Amino acid sequence: MFILEEPYVSDLLAATAAELGLPILDTPTARRRMAGTYATPLSSSAEFARAAARPGARLYTNSENALAWVAGRLGDTPHPRRAGLLKDKLAFRDLLADLYPDYRYFGLAASELRDFDPSRLRAPFVVKPAVGFFSLGVRIVEKAGDWPGVVAGLERERRTLSGMYPGQVLGLDTFVAEEVIAGEEFALDAYYDGAGTPVLVNVYAHLFASATDVSDRVYVTNAETVSRLGPPALEFLAELGRRADLADFPVHAELRIDDAGRVAPIEVNPLRFGGWCATDLAHFAYGLNPYRCYLLGERPDWPRIAAETAGRTTALVVADLPTSVDLAAIASVDYDRFAERFRRVLELRRVDFNRYPVFAFTFVEVPGDDFSELTAVLGADLRDYLLPRA
């Protein structure tokens, strides 16, 4: 079952929804994406809600914009409770608090930010929206003396981002101030089967330009990444699933793993895989269709996939822009020049840069041991590709 919403429905997702013939909720986005190209019938809210309430029904939402509908129409199912528990970073931290007894965090209303004593947390620490998306509103606080400037920046960003996403996706009224989680950061897409067992459909390492970088610009995956990070990630997901009672449920998790192999969560996002259809990285890297895997209960044969893709690395490059950029002032983007940064572009997806602070999602392939193109784009000022209005 599919709920297709803004901001983006990829060709792979649309084609899979049409091919599987499962119910698709009638939304304006689904009408625009499915009715013409695929001539696929859509289900009314009442029909879709009845189907979603059946035991074992599997629901996939490409966007957290759908969570308001889930909360309002699927109250007789476990979905609203499960989604709310994972999406609210404070509730999520409380759920797992006893697993990480030395980890400190605080929930703060926006009005409380100025009066918070930053010395209550070991620096550096992170402050971010309790309900967040796409690293928006996230700041690293290097030392206590930086706090006033960080708060001023958050207040400016609240004004800029207000209304860009629904409140269920990005809430700017409550924040979490929390200690930095040590270790290598990575992300994964997985689903829980009917028995609550987690199944991986992709694992991707998150690259950063520096210790203070909080962007989502580059993710990479290869066979080594999956074999190294997959097993400890599955152990964490199994424990989370037991605590949150997750079954027939997809998640996108962002985690860190330390030198001792201990996994700690940054966040786990409900009812979807990577946002903006970033999960399609599995398709480009491994020939996997993550939507089919979840909805049909398919389990990737990772040893076979590793043998077939050895020596190859596939990356997702998110062409994000600073929130200080006036999106309305952008006339166009030099996409051809941007694509020339990479030796092998698998697909470049253009984004409405007048609505969102990003102009492309680009899937590229690089030699397994050569990340030079990726490290170069990590620190690049992508405003150079913007063409302003006259």
JSON list of C-alpha atoms in Angstrom, two decimals, residues 140-230:
[
{"chain": "A", "resi": 140, "resn": "ILE", "atom": "CA", "xyz": [26.83, 21.93, 16.53]},
{"chain": "A", "resi": 141, "resn": "VAL", "atom": "CA", "xyz": [27.73, 23.91, 19.66]},
{"chain": "A", "resi": 142, "resn": "GLU", "atom": "CA", "xyz": [31.52, 23.79, 20.04]},
{"chain": "A", "resi": 143, "resn": "LYS", "atom": "CA", "xyz": [31.68, 25.54, 23.43]},
{"chain": "A", "resi": 144, "resn": "ALA", "atom": "CA", "xyz": [29.30, 27.09, 25.91]},
{"chain": "A", "resi": 145, "resn": "GLY", "atom": "CA", "xyz": [30.24, 30.63, 24.86]},
{"chain": "A", "resi": 146, "resn": "ASP", "atom": "CA", "xyz": [28.88, 29.95, 21.35]},
{"chain": "A", "resi": 147, "resn": "TRP", "atom": "CA", "xyz": [25.35, 29.38, 22.65]},
{"chain": "A", "resi": 148, "resn": "PRO", "atom": "CA", "xyz": [23.95, 32.94, 22.19]},
{"chain": "A", "resi": 149, "resn": "GLY", "atom": "CA", "xyz": [25.09, 33.02, 18.56]},
{"chain": "A", "resi": 150, "resn": "VAL", "atom": "CA", "xyz": [23.69, 29.54, 17.93]},
{"chain": "A", "resi": 151, "resn": "VAL", "atom": "CA", "xyz": [20.32, 30.56, 19.35]},
{"chain": "A", "resi": 152, "resn": "ALA", "atom": "CA", "xyz": [20.26, 33.70, 17.19]},
{"chain": "A", "resi": 153, "resn": "GLY", "atom": "CA", "xyz": [20.97, 31.55, 14.12]},
{"chain": "A", "resi": 154, "resn": "LEU", "atom": "CA", "xyz": [18.19, 29.12, 15.05]},
{"chain": "A", "resi": 155, "resn": "GLU", "atom": "CA", "xyz": [15.74, 31.97, 15.42]},
{"chain": "A", "resi": 156, "resn": "ARG", "atom": "CA", "xyz": [16.63, 33.25, 11.94]},
{"chain": "A", "resi": 157, "resn": "GLU", "atom": "CA", "xyz": [16.31, 29.74, 10.53]},
{"chain": "A", "resi": 158, "resn": "ARG", "atom": "CA", "xyz": [12.91, 29.28, 12.18]},
{"chain": "A", "resi": 159, "resn": "ARG", "atom": "CA", "xyz": [11.67, 32.32, 10.28]},
{"chain": "A", "resi": 160, "resn": "THR", "atom": "CA", "xyz": [13.17, 31.08, 7.01]},
{"chain": "A", "resi": 161, "resn": "LEU", "atom": "CA", "xyz": [11.93, 27.48, 7.28]},
{"chain": "A", "resi": 162, "resn": "SER", "atom": "CA", "xyz": [8.48, 28.21, 8.66]},
{"chain": "A", "resi": 163, "resn": "GLY", "atom": "CA", "xyz": [5.87, 26.66, 6.39]},
{"chain": "A", "resi": 164, "resn": "MET", "atom": "CA", "xyz": [8.35, 24.79, 4.17]},
{"chain": "A", "resi": 165, "resn": "TYR", "atom": "CA", "xyz": [7.21, 21.38, 5.52]},
{"chain": "A", "resi": 166, "resn": "PRO", "atom": "CA", "xyz": [4.18, 20.25, 7.54]},
{"chain": "A", "resi": 167, "resn": "GLY", "atom": "CA", "xyz": [4.53, 20.30, 11.31]},
{"chain": "A", "resi": 168, "resn": "GLN", "atom": "CA", "xyz": [4.58, 16.49, 11.43]},
{"chain": "A", "resi": 169, "resn": "VAL", "atom": "CA", "xyz": [7.76, 16.62, 9.30]},
{"chain": "A", "resi": 170, "resn": "LEU", "atom": "CA", "xyz": [9.60, 19.65, 10.65]},
{"chain": "A", "resi": 171, "resn": "GLY", "atom": "CA", "xyz": [8.52, 21.16, 13.94]},
{"chain": "A", "resi": 172, "resn": "LEU", "atom": "CA", "xyz": [10.33, 24.29, 15.05]},
{"chain": "A", "resi": 173, "resn": "ASP", "atom": "CA", "xyz": [8.62, 24.87, 18.38]},
{"chain": "A", "resi": 174, "resn": "THR", "atom": "CA", "xyz": [10.52, 22.23, 20.40]},
{"chain": "A", "resi": 175, "resn": "PHE", "atom": "CA", "xyz": [14.21, 21.37, 20.26]},
{"chain": "A", "resi": 176, "resn": "VAL", "atom": "CA", "xyz": [16.51, 18.70, 21.63]},
{"chain": "A", "resi": 177, "resn": "ALA", "atom": "CA", "xyz": [19.92, 19.64, 23.00]},
{"chain": "A", "resi": 178, "resn": "GLU", "atom": "CA", "xyz": [22.00, 16.48, 23.25]},
{"chain": "A", "resi": 179, "resn": "GLU", "atom": "CA", "xyz": [25.56, 15.31, 23.51]},
{"chain": "A", "resi": 180, "resn": "VAL", "atom": "CA", "xyz": [27.44, 14.40, 20.36]},
{"chain": "A", "resi": 181, "resn": "ILE", "atom": "CA", "xyz": [27.30, 10.68, 19.67]},
{"chain": "A", "resi": 182, "resn": "ALA", "atom": "CA", "xyz": [30.80, 9.37, 19.02]},
{"chain": "A", "resi": 183, "resn": "GLY", "atom": "CA", "xyz": [31.72, 7.24, 16.02]},
{"chain": "A", "resi": 184, "resn": "GLU", "atom": "CA", "xyz": [31.27, 6.86, 12.31]},
{"chain": "A", "resi": 185, "resn": "GLU", "atom": "CA", "xyz": [27.89, 7.99, 11.02]},
{"chain": "A", "resi": 186, "resn": "PHE", "atom": "CA", "xyz": [25.87, 5.87, 8.63]},
{"chain": "A", "resi": 187, "resn": "ALA", "atom": "CA", "xyz": [22.30, 5.38, 7.49]},
{"chain": "A", "resi": 188, "resn": "LEU", "atom": "CA", "xyz": [20.22, 2.40, 6.54]},
{"chain": "A", "resi": 189, "resn": "ASP", "atom": "CA", "xyz": [16.89, 1.40, 5.11]},
{"chain": "A", "resi": 190, "resn": "ALA", "atom": "CA", "xyz": [15.20, -1.64, 6.59]},
{"chain": "A", "resi": 191, "resn": "TYR", "atom": "CA", "xyz": [11.82, -3.16, 7.24]},
{"chain": "A", "resi": 192, "resn": "TYR", "atom": "CA", "xyz": [10.40, -5.31, 10.01]},
{"chain": "A", "resi": 193, "resn": "ASP", "atom": "CA", "xyz": [8.68, -8.45, 8.79]},
{"chain": "A", "resi": 194, "resn": "GLY", "atom": "CA", "xyz": [5.48, -9.86, 10.27]},
{"chain": "A", "resi": 195, "resn": "ALA", "atom": "CA", "xyz": [7.41, -11.47, 13.13]},
{"chain": "A", "resi": 196, "resn": "GLY", "atom": "CA", "xyz": [9.25, -8.24, 13.95]},
{"chain": "A", "resi": 197, "resn": "THR", "atom": "CA", "xyz": [12.58, -9.34, 12.47]},
{"chain": "A", "resi": 198, "resn": "PRO", "atom": "CA", "xyz": [14.50, -6.49, 10.76]},
{"chain": "A", "resi": 199, "resn": "VAL", "atom": "CA", "xyz": [15.59, -6.93, 7.14]},
{"chain": "A", "resi": 200, "resn": "LEU", "atom": "CA", "xyz": [18.20, -4.63, 5.57]},
{"chain": "A", "resi": 201, "resn": "VAL", "atom": "CA", "xyz": [17.64, -3.24, 2.09]},
{"chain": "A", "resi": 202, "resn": "ASN", "atom": "CA", "xyz": [20.54, -0.77, 2.09]},
{"chain": "A", "resi": 203, "resn": "VAL", "atom": "CA", "xyz": [23.36, 0.59, 4.25]},
{"chain": "A", "resi": 204, "resn": "TYR", "atom": "CA", "xyz": [25.14, 3.80, 3.34]},
{"chain": "A", "resi": 205, "resn": "ALA", "atom": "CA", "xyz": [28.00, 5.70, 4.96]},
{"chain": "A", "resi": 206, "resn": "HIS", "atom": "CA", "xyz": [27.51, 9.42, 5.57]},
{"chain": "A", "resi": 207, "resn": "LEU", "atom": "CA", "xyz": [30.51, 11.53, 4.56]},
{"chain": "A", "resi": 208, "resn": "PHE", "atom": "CA", "xyz": [31.25, 14.92, 6.10]},
{"chain": "A", "resi": 209, "resn": "ALA", "atom": "CA", "xyz": [33.49, 17.82, 5.13]},
{"chain": "A", "resi": 210, "resn": "SER", "atom": "CA", "xyz": [34.57, 18.47, 8.73]},
{"chain": "A", "resi": 211, "resn": "ALA", "atom": "CA", "xyz": [33.78, 17.73, 12.37]},
{"chain": "A", "resi": 212, "resn": "THR", "atom": "CA", "xyz": [31.26, 20.60, 12.42]},
{"chain": "A", "resi": 213, "resn": "ASP", "atom": "CA", "xyz": [29.53, 19.64, 9.16]},
{"chain": "A", "resi": 214, "resn": "VAL", "atom": "CA", "xyz": [25.90, 18.57, 9.70]},
{"chain": "A", "resi": 215, "resn": "SER", "atom": "CA", "xyz": [24.82, 18.47, 6.06]},
{"chain": "A", "resi": 216, "resn": "ASP", "atom": "CA", "xyz": [23.29, 15.55, 4.16]},
{"chain": "A", "resi": 217, "resn": "ARG", "atom": "CA", "xyz": [25.38, 16.14, 1.05]},
{"chain": "A", "resi": 218, "resn": "VAL", "atom": "CA", "xyz": [27.09, 12.78, 0.36]},
{"chain": "A", "resi": 219, "resn": "TYR", "atom": "CA", "xyz": [26.19, 9.17, 1.13]},
{"chain": "A", "resi": 220, "resn": "VAL", "atom": "CA", "xyz": [28.09, 6.17, -0.26]},
{"chain": "A", "resi": 221, "resn": "THR", "atom": "CA", "xyz": [27.42, 2.46, -0.36]},
{"chain": "A", "resi": 222, "resn": "ASN", "atom": "CA", "xyz": [29.36, -0.60, -1.42]},
{"chain": "A", "resi": 223, "resn": "ALA", "atom": "CA", "xyz": [29.59, -4.26, -0.50]},
{"chain": "A", "resi": 224, "resn": "GLU", "atom": "CA", "xyz": [32.18, -3.58, 2.21]},
{"chain": "A", "resi": 225, "resn": "THR", "atom": "CA", "xyz": [29.95, -0.98, 3.88]},
{"chain": "A", "resi": 226, "resn": "VAL", "atom": "CA", "xyz": [27.00, -3.39, 4.04]},
{"chain": "A", "resi": 227, "resn": "SER", "atom": "CA", "xyz": [29.05, -6.32, 5.37]},
{"chain": "A", "resi": 228, "resn": "ARG", "atom": "CA", "xyz": [30.84, -4.17, 7.98]},
{"chain": "A", "resi": 229, "resn": "LEU", "atom": "CA", "xyz": [27.96, -2.08, 9.29]},
{"chain": "A", "resi": 230, "resn": "GLY", "atom": "CA", "xyz": [24.97, -4.31, 8.59]}
]
